[in-house]
Coordinates of C-alpha atoms and ligand atoms in Angstrom, one line a residue:
X1296 CA 124.2 67.8 101.8
X1297 CA 122.6 69.0 98.5
X1298 CA 124.9 70.1 95.6
X1299 CA 123.2 73.4 95.0
X1300 CA 123.9 75.9 97.8
X1301 CA 120.9 75.8 99.9
X1302 CA 119.7 78.3 102.6
X1303 CA 116.9 78.1 105.0
X1304 CA 115.4 81.2 106.7
X1305 CA 113.3 80.7 109.8
X1306 CA 110.7 83.4 109.9
X1307 CA 109.2 85.7 107.2
X1308 CA 109.5 88.9 109.2
X1309 CA 110.8 91.8 107.2
X1310 CA 114.4 90.9 108.0
X1311 CA 113.8 87.2 107.0
X1312 CA 112.3 88.2 103.7
X1313 CA 115.2 90.7 103.0
X1314 CA 117.8 88.1 103.9
X1315 CA 116.1 85.6 101.6
X1316 CA 116.3 88.1 98.7
X1317 CA 120.0 88.8 99.4
X1318 CA 120.9 85.1 99.4
X1319 CA 118.7 84.3 96.3
X1320 CA 120.7 87.0 94.5
X1321 CA 123.9 85.3 95.5
X1322 CA 122.6 82.1 93.9
X1323 CA 121.3 80.2 96.9
X1324 CA 118.2 78.1 96.7
X1325 CA 116.2 79.7 99.6
X1326 CA 113.3 78.3 101.5
X1327 CA 111.6 80.6 104.1
X1328 CA 109.5 78.9 106.8
X1329 CA 107.0 80.9 108.9
X1330 CA 104.6 79.6 111.5
X1331 CA 102.0 82.2 110.5
X1332 CA 99.8 81.9 107.4
X1333 CA 101.2 85.2 105.9
X1334 CA 104.6 86.8 105.3
X1335 CA 105.5 90.0 107.2
X1336 CA 105.6 89.1 110.9
X1337 CA 104.8 92.2 112.8
X1338 CA 103.9 94.0 109.6
X1339 CA 100.4 92.8 109.1
X1340 CA 97.0 94.1 108.0
X1341 CA 93.4 93.4 108.9
X1342 CA 89.9 94.7 108.1
X1343 CA 87.1 95.3 110.4
X1344 CA 83.7 96.4 109.0
X1345 CA 85.1 98.5 106.2
X1346 CA 88.0 99.9 108.3
X1347 CA 91.5 98.9 107.2
X1348 CA 94.3 98.7 109.8
X1349 CA 98.0 98.3 109.7
X1350 CA 98.5 96.0 112.8
X1351 CA 102.1 96.8 113.8
X1352 CA 104.5 99.5 112.5
X1353 CA 103.1 102.8 111.3
X1354 CA 106.1 105.0 110.7
X1355 CA 108.3 104.5 107.6
X1356 CA 111.7 106.1 107.5
X1357 CA 114.8 105.4 105.4
X1358 CA 113.1 104.0 102.3
X1359 CA 116.6 103.7 100.7
X1360 CA 116.9 100.3 102.5
X1361 CA 113.9 99.0 100.5
X1362 CA 115.1 100.6 97.3
X1363 CA 118.5 99.0 97.7
X1364 CA 116.9 95.5 97.6
X1365 CA 115.2 96.2 94.3
X1366 CA 118.4 97.5 92.8
X1367 CA 120.3 94.5 94.0
X1368 CA 117.7 92.1 92.6
X1369 CA 117.6 94.1 89.3
X1370 CA 113.8 94.7 89.5
X1371 CA 112.1 98.0 88.9
X1372 CA 110.8 99.1 92.3
X1373 CA 107.9 101.1 90.7
X1374 CA 106.3 97.8 89.6
X1375 CA 106.0 96.8 93.2
X1376 CA 106.1 99.8 95.6
X1377 CA 105.8 103.5 95.9
X1378 CA 105.9 106.0 98.7
X1379 CA 105.7 109.8 99.3
X1380 CA 107.4 112.2 101.7
X1381 CA 105.3 113.8 104.5
X1382 CA 105.4 117.5 105.1
X1383 CA 104.5 116.9 108.8
X1384 CA 106.4 114.1 110.6
X1385 CA 104.1 114.2 113.6
X1386 CA 101.6 116.5 115.3
X1387 CA 102.2 116.9 119.1
X1388 CA 99.5 117.8 121.6
X1389 CA 100.3 118.9 125.2
X1390 CA 98.1 118.9 128.3
X1391 CA 98.5 122.7 128.6
X1392 CA 96.7 123.1 125.2
X1393 CA 99.8 123.8 123.1
X1394 CA 100.0 122.0 119.8
X1395 CA 103.1 121.7 117.6
X1396 CA 103.4 120.5 114.0
X1397 CA 106.8 118.8 113.5
X1398 CA 107.3 120.0 109.9
X1399 CA 110.0 118.1 108.0
X1400 CA 111.2 121.4 106.6
X1401 CA 113.8 122.5 109.1
X1402 CA 113.1 126.2 108.9
X1403 CA 109.4 125.6 109.3
X1404 CA 110.0 123.3 112.2
X1405 CA 112.4 125.7 114.0
X1406 CA 109.9 128.5 113.4
X1407 CA 107.0 126.4 114.7
X1408 CA 108.9 125.6 118.0
X1409 CA 109.6 129.2 118.4
X1410 CA 106.1 130.4 117.7
X1411 CA 104.2 127.7 119.7
X1412 CA 106.6 127.0 122.5
X1413 CA 108.9 130.0 122.6
X1414 CA 112.0 127.8 121.9
X1415 CA 115.1 129.4 120.6
X1416 CA 115.2 128.5 116.9
X1417 CA 119.0 128.5 116.9
X1418 CA 118.9 125.7 119.4
X1419 CA 116.7 123.6 117.1
X1420 CA 119.1 124.1 114.2
X1421 CA 122.1 123.3 116.4
X1422 CA 120.5 120.2 117.8
X1423 CA 119.5 118.7 114.5
X1424 CA 122.8 119.6 113.0
X1425 CA 124.5 117.7 115.9
X1426 CA 122.0 114.9 115.4
X1427 CA 123.1 114.5 111.8
X1428 CA 126.8 114.6 112.7
X1429 CA 126.4 111.9 115.4
X1430 CA 124.3 109.8 112.9
X1431 CA 126.8 110.2 110.1
X1432 CA 130.0 109.7 112.2
X1433 CA 128.9 107.2 114.9
X1434 CA 125.5 105.8 113.9
X1435 CA 126.6 104.8 110.4
X1436 CA 129.5 102.8 111.8
X1437 CA 127.3 101.0 114.4
X1438 CA 124.5 100.4 111.9
X1439 CA 126.4 99.3 108.8
X1440 CA 129.2 97.2 110.2
X1441 CA 129.2 94.1 112.3
X1442 CA 130.7 95.1 115.7
X1443 CA 131.7 91.5 116.3
X1444 CA 133.9 90.6 113.3
X1445 CA 137.0 92.0 111.7
X1446 CA 134.7 93.9 109.3
X1447 CA 134.6 96.6 112.0
X1448 CA 138.3 97.4 111.3
X1449 CA 137.2 98.7 107.8
X1450 CA 134.8 101.2 109.4
X1451 CA 135.9 104.9 109.8
X1452 CA 136.6 104.4 113.5
X1453 CA 138.8 107.4 114.1
X1454 CA 136.0 109.8 113.0
X1455 CA 133.5 107.9 115.1
X1456 CA 135.7 108.0 118.2
X1457 CA 136.4 111.8 117.7
X1458 CA 132.6 112.4 117.5
X1459 CA 131.8 110.3 120.6
X1460 CA 131.7 113.1 123.1
X1461 CA 131.6 111.9 126.7
X1462 CA 128.1 113.5 127.2
X1463 CA 126.7 111.2 124.5
X1464 CA 127.6 108.2 126.6
X1465 CA 127.6 109.4 130.1
X1466 CA 124.5 111.7 130.1
X1467 CA 121.0 110.4 129.6
X1468 CA 119.0 111.6 126.6
X1469 CA 116.8 113.6 129.0
X1470 CA 119.8 115.2 130.7
X1471 CA 121.3 116.1 127.3
X1472 CA 118.0 117.6 126.1
X1473 CA 117.5 119.5 129.4
X1474 CA 121.0 121.0 129.0
X1475 CA 120.3 122.0 125.4
X1476 CA 116.7 123.3 125.2
X1477 CA 115.0 125.9 127.3
X1478 CA 111.3 124.8 127.1
X1479 CA 109.9 121.7 128.8
X1480 CA 107.7 120.9 125.8
X1481 CA 110.7 120.9 123.5
X1482 CA 112.6 118.6 125.9
X1483 CA 109.7 116.2 126.0
X1484 CA 109.4 116.2 122.2
X1485 CA 113.0 115.3 121.8
X1486 CA 112.9 112.8 124.7
X1487 CA 110.2 111.0 122.8
X1488 CA 112.8 109.7 120.3
X1489 CA 114.0 107.1 122.8
X1490 CA 110.8 105.3 122.3
X1491 CA 111.8 104.7 118.7
X1492 CA 113.5 101.5 119.9
X1493 CA 111.5 101.0 123.0
X1494 CA 113.8 102.7 125.4
X1495 CA 113.5 105.1 128.4
X1496 CA 114.9 108.7 127.8
X1497 CA 115.7 108.9 131.5
X1498 CA 118.0 106.0 131.3
X1499 CA 119.1 105.7 127.7
X1500 CA 122.3 107.5 126.7
X1501 CA 122.5 110.9 124.9
X1502 CA 123.7 108.9 121.9
X1503 CA 120.1 108.4 121.0
X1504 CA 119.9 112.1 120.1
X1505 CA 121.0 110.8 116.6
X1506 CA 117.5 109.5 116.1
X1507 CA 115.7 112.8 115.4
X1508 CA 118.0 113.2 112.4
X1509 CA 116.0 110.3 110.7
X1510 CA 112.6 111.8 111.3
X1511 CA 113.3 115.6 111.1
X1512 CA 116.3 115.8 108.6
X1513 CA 115.9 112.8 106.4
X1514 CA 112.1 112.8 106.6
X1515 CA 109.3 110.4 107.1
X1516 CA 107.3 108.7 104.3
X1517 CA 104.0 107.1 103.6
X1518 CA 104.0 103.9 101.6
X1519 CA 101.1 103.7 99.2
X1520 CA 98.7 101.1 100.5
X1521 CA 100.0 101.5 104.1
X1522 CA 102.9 99.7 105.9
X1523 CA 101.7 96.3 104.7
X1524 CA 102.8 97.2 101.2
X1525 CA 106.5 97.2 102.4
X1526 CA 106.2 93.5 103.4
X1527 CA 104.0 92.7 100.4
X1528 CA 106.5 94.3 97.9
X1529 CA 109.5 92.5 99.4
X1530 CA 107.6 89.2 99.6
X1531 CA 106.7 89.6 95.8
X1532 CA 110.4 90.4 95.1
X1533 CA 111.6 87.4 96.9
X1534 CA 109.1 85.1 95.0
X1535 CA 110.3 86.7 91.8
X1536 CA 113.9 85.8 92.7
X1537 CA 112.8 82.2 93.2
X1538 CA 112.5 82.1 97.0
X1539 CA 110.1 79.4 98.2
X1540 CA 107.8 80.3 101.2
X1541 CA 106.4 77.6 103.4
X1542 CA 103.7 79.4 105.4
X1543 CA 101.8 77.9 108.4
X1544 CA 105.0 75.8 108.9
X1545 CA 106.9 76.3 112.1
X1546 CA 110.5 75.1 112.4
X1547 CA 110.9 72.9 115.4
X1548 CA 114.7 72.5 115.6
X1549 CA 118.0 73.7 114.2
X1550 CA 120.3 70.7 113.5
X1551 CA 124.1 71.0 113.7
X1552 CA 127.0 68.7 114.1
X1553 CA 130.7 69.3 115.0
X1554 CA 130.1 73.0 115.2
X1555 CA 128.5 73.3 111.8
X1556 CA 124.8 73.8 110.9
X1557 CA 123.1 71.1 108.9
X1558 CA 119.6 72.3 108.5
X1559 CA 116.3 72.3 110.4
X1560 CA 113.6 69.9 111.5
X1561 CA 110.1 70.7 110.4
X1562 CA 107.2 68.3 111.2
X1563 CA 109.6 65.6 112.2
X1564 CA 111.4 65.8 108.8
X1565 CA 115.0 67.0 108.3
X1566 CA 115.6 69.7 105.7
X1567 CA 119.3 70.1 104.9
X1568 CA 121.0 73.4 104.2
X1569 CA 124.5 75.0 104.1
X1570 CA 123.2 78.2 105.7
X1571 CA 120.5 78.7 108.2
X1572 CA 119.3 82.2 109.1
X1573 CA 117.0 82.6 112.1
X1574 CA 114.6 85.6 112.0
X1575 CA 113.0 84.2 115.2
X1576 CA 113.7 86.2 118.3
X1577 CA 117.3 85.2 119.3
X1578 CA 116.2 84.3 122.8
X1579 CA 113.6 81.8 121.5
X1580 CA 116.0 80.5 118.8
X1581 CA 118.5 79.4 121.5
X1582 CA 115.8 78.2 123.9
X1583 CA 113.4 76.3 121.6
X1584 CA 115.3 75.5 118.4
X1585 CA 118.7 74.9 119.8
X1586 CA 117.6 73.8 123.3
X1587 CA 120.5 75.9 124.7
X1588 CA 119.1 77.1 128.0
X1589 CA 122.3 78.7 129.2
X1590 CA 122.8 80.8 126.1
X1591 CA 119.2 81.9 126.1
X1592 CA 119.5 83.0 129.7
X1593 CA 122.6 85.0 128.9
X1594 CA 120.6 87.0 126.4
X1595 CA 118.3 88.1 129.1
X1596 CA 121.1 90.0 130.9
X1597 CA 120.0 92.8 128.6
X1598 CA 116.8 94.6 129.4
X1599 CA 114.0 94.0 126.9
X1600 CA 112.5 96.9 125.1
X1601 CA 109.0 98.2 125.9
X1602 CA 105.9 96.7 124.4
X1603 CA 102.5 98.3 123.6
X1604 CA 98.8 98.2 124.0
X1605 CA 97.0 99.1 120.8
X1606 CA 93.3 99.8 120.2
X1607 CA 92.2 99.7 116.5
X1608 CA 89.1 101.9 116.5
X1609 CA 86.8 102.6 113.7
X1610 CA 85.8 106.2 114.4
X1611 CA 82.5 107.5 113.3
X1612 CA 83.7 111.0 112.4
X1613 CA 86.5 112.9 110.6
X1614 CA 88.9 115.0 112.7
X1615 CA 90.3 117.7 110.6
X1616 CA 92.7 118.8 113.4
X1617 CA 94.5 115.4 113.2
X1618 CA 97.3 114.3 110.9
X1619 CA 98.6 110.9 109.8
X1620 CA 100.8 110.7 113.0
X1621 CA 99.7 112.3 116.2
X1622 CA 101.0 112.2 119.8
X1623 CA 99.2 113.3 122.9
X1624 CA 101.9 113.7 125.6
X1625 CA 101.6 112.6 129.2
X1626 CA 101.7 115.5 131.6
X1627 CA 104.4 113.7 133.6
X1628 CA 106.7 111.9 131.2
X1629 CA 109.2 110.8 133.9
X1630 CA 106.5 109.2 135.9
X1631 CA 105.2 107.4 132.8
X1632 CA 108.6 105.8 132.1
X1633 CA 109.1 104.9 135.8
X1634 CA 105.9 103.0 135.6
X1635 CA 106.9 101.3 132.3
X1636 CA 110.5 100.3 133.1
X1637 CA 110.6 100.2 137.0
X1638 CA 107.3 99.0 138.3
X1639 CA 106.3 97.4 134.9
X1640 CA 102.8 98.9 135.1
X1641 CA 100.9 101.6 133.2
X1642 CA 100.7 105.2 134.2
X1643 CA 97.2 106.7 134.6
X1644 CA 98.0 109.6 132.2
X1645 CA 99.8 107.8 129.3
X1646 CA 101.3 109.3 126.2
X1647 CA 98.9 108.4 123.4
X1648 CA 99.9 107.9 119.7
X1649 CA 97.3 107.9 117.0
X1650 CA 97.9 106.9 113.4
X1651 CA 95.2 107.5 110.8
X1652 CA 96.0 106.1 107.4
X1653 CA 92.5 107.2 106.0
X1654 CA 94.0 110.7 106.0
X1655 CA 96.3 109.5 103.2
X1656 CA 94.0 106.9 101.5
X1657 CA 90.2 107.5 101.9
X1658 CA 89.5 103.9 101.1
X1659 CA 90.9 102.8 104.4
X1660 CA 87.7 103.9 106.2
X1661 CA 84.0 104.2 105.2
X1662 CA 83.1 107.7 104.0
X1663 CA 83.0 110.3 106.8
X1664 CA 84.9 108.0 109.2
X1665 CA 88.5 107.3 110.2
X1666 CA 90.6 104.3 111.1
X1667 CA 92.4 105.1 114.3
X1668 CA 95.4 103.0 115.4
X1669 CA 95.7 104.1 119.0
X1670 CA 98.9 103.0 120.8
X1671 CA 100.3 103.5 124.3
X1672 CA 103.7 102.2 125.4
X1673 CA 103.4 99.3 127.8
X1674 CA 105.9 97.4 129.9
X1675 CA 107.3 94.1 128.5
X1676 CA 105.2 91.2 129.7
X1677 CA 106.3 89.8 133.0
X1678 CA 102.9 88.1 133.8
X1679 CA 100.9 91.3 134.5
X1680 CA 97.1 91.1 134.5
X1681 CA 96.7 92.3 130.9
X1682 CA 92.9 92.1 130.9
X1683 CA 92.8 94.6 133.7
X1684 CA 95.5 96.7 132.1
X1685 CA 93.6 96.9 128.9
X1686 CA 90.5 98.1 130.6
X1687 CA 92.2 100.8 132.7
X1688 CA 94.3 101.8 129.7
X1689 CA 91.2 102.2 127.5
X1690 CA 89.6 104.4 130.1
X1691 CA 92.7 106.5 130.5
X1692 CA 93.0 107.0 126.7
X1693 CA 89.3 107.9 126.3
X1694 CA 89.6 110.3 129.2
X1695 CA 92.7 112.0 127.8
X1696 CA 91.5 112.3 124.2
X1697 CA 88.0 113.4 125.1
X1698 CA 89.6 116.2 127.2
X1699 CA 92.1 117.3 124.6
X1700 CA 89.9 116.9 121.5
X1701 CA 86.8 118.3 123.4
X1702 CA 84.5 115.5 122.3
X1703 CA 83.2 112.3 123.9
X1704 CA 85.5 109.8 122.1
X1705 CA 83.8 106.7 123.6
X1706 CA 80.6 107.6 121.8
X1707 CA 82.4 107.7 118.4
X1708 CA 84.0 104.2 118.6
X1709 CA 82.1 102.1 116.1
X1710 CA 84.4 99.1 115.9
X1711 CA 87.2 97.9 118.2
X1712 CA 90.0 95.4 118.2
X1713 CA 92.9 95.2 120.8
X1714 CA 96.5 94.0 120.9
X1715 CA 98.6 93.6 124.0
X1716 CA 102.2 92.3 124.8
X1717 CA 100.9 88.7 125.2
X1718 CA 99.3 88.7 121.8
X1719 CA 102.4 90.2 120.2
X1720 CA 104.5 87.4 121.7
X1721 CA 102.1 84.7 120.6
X1722 CA 101.8 86.1 117.0
X1723 CA 105.5 86.7 116.3
X1724 CA 107.4 84.9 119.1
X1725 CA 108.9 88.2 120.4
X1726 CA 110.0 87.4 123.9
X1727 CA 107.9 89.3 126.5
X1728 CA 106.0 91.0 123.6
X1729 CA 108.9 93.5 123.2
X1730 CA 108.5 95.6 120.0
X1731 CA 112.2 96.1 119.4
X1732 CA 114.1 93.2 121.0
X1733 CA 116.4 94.6 123.7
X1734 CA 116.2 98.2 124.9
X1735 CA 119.0 100.8 124.6
X1736 CA 118.7 101.7 128.2
X1737 CA 122.4 101.2 129.0
X1738 CA 125.4 102.8 127.4
X1739 CA 126.7 99.4 126.4
X1740 CA 123.4 98.2 124.9
X1741 CA 124.6 98.7 121.3
X1742 CA 127.6 96.5 121.9
X1743 CA 125.8 93.8 123.9
X1744 CA 123.1 93.1 121.4
X1745 CA 123.6 89.6 120.0
X1746 CA 125.8 89.5 116.8
X1747 CA 124.4 88.4 113.5
X1748 CA 126.0 85.0 113.7
X1749 CA 126.4 82.1 116.1
X1750 CA 130.0 81.9 117.3
X1751 CA 129.7 78.2 118.2
X1752 CA 127.8 77.0 115.1
X1753 CA 129.3 77.8 111.7
X1754 CA 126.6 78.6 109.0
X1755 CA 124.0 79.8 111.5
X1756 CA 123.1 83.5 111.3
X1757 CA 120.5 85.8 112.9
X1758 CA 118.5 88.7 111.5
X1759 CA 115.8 90.9 112.8
X1760 CA 114.9 93.2 115.7
X1761 CA 116.3 91.1 118.5
X1762 CA 119.9 91.2 117.1
X1763 CA 122.5 93.7 115.9
X1764 CA 121.8 96.5 115.0
X1765 CA 118.4 96.4 116.6
X1766 CA 114.6 96.8 116.1
X1767 CA 112.5 98.9 113.7
X1768 CA 112.1 98.2 110.0
X1769 CA 115.3 100.1 108.8
X1770 CA 117.6 98.3 111.3
X1771 CA 116.0 94.9 110.5
X1772 CA 116.7 95.5 106.8
X1773 CA 120.3 96.4 107.7
X1774 CA 120.7 93.2 109.8
X1775 CA 119.8 91.3 106.6
X1776 CA 122.4 93.2 104.7
X1777 CA 125.1 92.4 107.2
X1778 CA 124.2 88.7 107.1
X1779 CA 124.2 88.8 103.3
X1780 CA 127.8 90.1 103.4
X1781 CA 128.9 87.5 106.0
X1782 CA 127.4 84.7 104.0
X1783 CA 129.2 85.9 100.9
X1784 CA 132.5 86.2 102.7
X1785 CA 132.3 82.9 104.7
X1786 CA 130.6 80.5 102.3
X1787 CA 131.2 81.5 98.7
Ligands
FAD3102 P1 109.2 89.8 113.1 O1 108.2 90.7 112.4 O2 109.2 89.8 114.6 O3 108.8 88.4 112.5 C1 109.4 87.2 113.0 C2 108.7 86.1 112.2 O4 109.3 84.8 112.6 C3 107.2 86.0 112.5 O5 106.5 86.0 111.3 C4 107.0 84.6 113.2 O6 105.8 84.0 112.9 C5 108.2 83.8 112.7 N1 108.6 82.7 113.5 C6 109.0 82.8 114.8 N2 109.3 81.6 115.2 C7 109.2 80.7 114.2 C8 109.5 79.3 114.0 N3 109.9 78.5 114.9 N4 109.2 78.8 112.8 C9 108.8 79.6 111.7 N5 108.6 80.9 111.9 C10 108.8 81.5 113.1 N6 109.1 99.7 113.4 C11 109.2 100.8 112.6 O7 110.2 100.9 111.9 N7 108.3 101.8 112.7 C12 107.2 101.7 113.5 O8 106.4 102.6 113.5 C13 107.1 100.6 114.4 N8 106.0 100.5 115.2 C14 105.8 99.3 115.8 C15 104.5 99.1 116.4 C16 104.2 97.8 116.9 C17 102.8 97.7 117.5 C18 105.1 96.8 116.7 C19 104.7 95.4 117.2 C20 106.3 97.0 116.1 C21 106.7 98.2 115.7 N9 107.9 98.4 115.0 C22 108.1 99.6 114.3 C23 108.9 97.4 115.0 C24 109.0 96.6 113.8 O9 107.7 96.2 113.4 C25 109.9 95.4 114.0 O10 111.1 95.8 114.5 C26 110.1 94.6 112.7 O11 108.9 94.5 112.0 C27 110.5 93.2 113.2 O12 110.8 92.4 112.1 P2 111.6 91.1 112.2 O13 112.2 90.8 110.9 O14 112.6 91.1 113.3 O15 110.6 89.9 112.5

């Protein structure tokens, strides 16, 4: 074993990069391996005939998690990264012709829901106030502490238990929203937040009503340069702190002896380390790198999150009626989720999300044109015919958008590229192409997600969307923080 404390990170996803920074700051020599030829994992970027596309995530919340890493590393964030708050979190379009701007200013949002939908504004204030309370009292415990170590005893548990009203656990998010709001469009709008972590609002517990707090109270942001700049900035920060990146270099095995990790095998060569952190999906880590079939199967007891089909369209026109984030709702949300999670198929009238970064940065599309990232939720991959799904999905999207935007969208598509669950799995090793690891469709989901460490192998840790506290950039960054704390406590 080397003299200097050495850490190996498997995967340069956002959580792997964040973990590498945290360990480098603690004095570790850190090497990050990634099978891809770039750092960032699901956060990636490509160009198609003058149109720039963010490939994966498009919504940026809780920038404080990124700022914290720069503070910790003692580097000025402004040299690497900047972002701006958005006045409108999302623009919602309904089949009945109603259109709602979700202003991040609470008064403006409550007024908009009142004017456009006839919703009682007091109910909007009350809901978002409750959302904040649940987030502050319960969410913060769940997100900032390991649920599986003694660290949890330091959390403000009494306040969390007091705030955990039975309806948050025993009612579904949809039931809670139906009980609270009067208008079907408002219920649908607030049901949508279950998809933040790939879940089903008709199954997931009311606890997920804490999520709108992030978007509507704390706000949403646009990172200058697009989402890729989050990964690029943290990659640069890691390099600055001395982290070595070995790209296009898959790890083949994790080696351990007598219950302690020793390192990894790459290209038939052993690389020794005191600490190994896997940012690979925890299912594949057990199955492929530890050859532990039993443990990998036990992870599958939890339902996987949904996946997505994404069309990256270069659009030959500018739509002034669209914002950076836009959602065109399905007319039957319940049927859509039944298809996604029960029959594992696509509904003929899907909810369509469009992200257009050329609204923020004109250089992302040729003049007079727009870069459309068009996404629908899709079931996790269980061997469906994705070629056929892509074709029917494309037709459904074009039909819906042409109807609601009153123009033939097909005729405006100048360039096209497509992503589906199989491609997502191949690119980033996310089992079944799930975007967010496991879903939150059961009330115990938060507790059953895999911990950030291996109980049987000392020195082996896990970060990223497939483990505690879950998927999405903010939670992935928090998983790295938890692992940083564990390493400090267990090894220094
Ligand atoms: P990943 O990004 O999954 O990366 C894992 C890395 O490990 C990959 O680079 C892979 O190549 C590498 N790897 C795997 N196996 C090996 C091996 N054996 N050896 C070496 N390297 C290996 N989140 C948001 O916050 N906002 C959004 O709007 C949002 N939208 C999304 C839309 C899409 C289409 C997708 C796909 C995801 C979206 N997410 C969103 C989720 C978010 O992107 C993920 O939760 C997050 O990026 C996952 O990061 P991660 O650190 O878990 O690793």
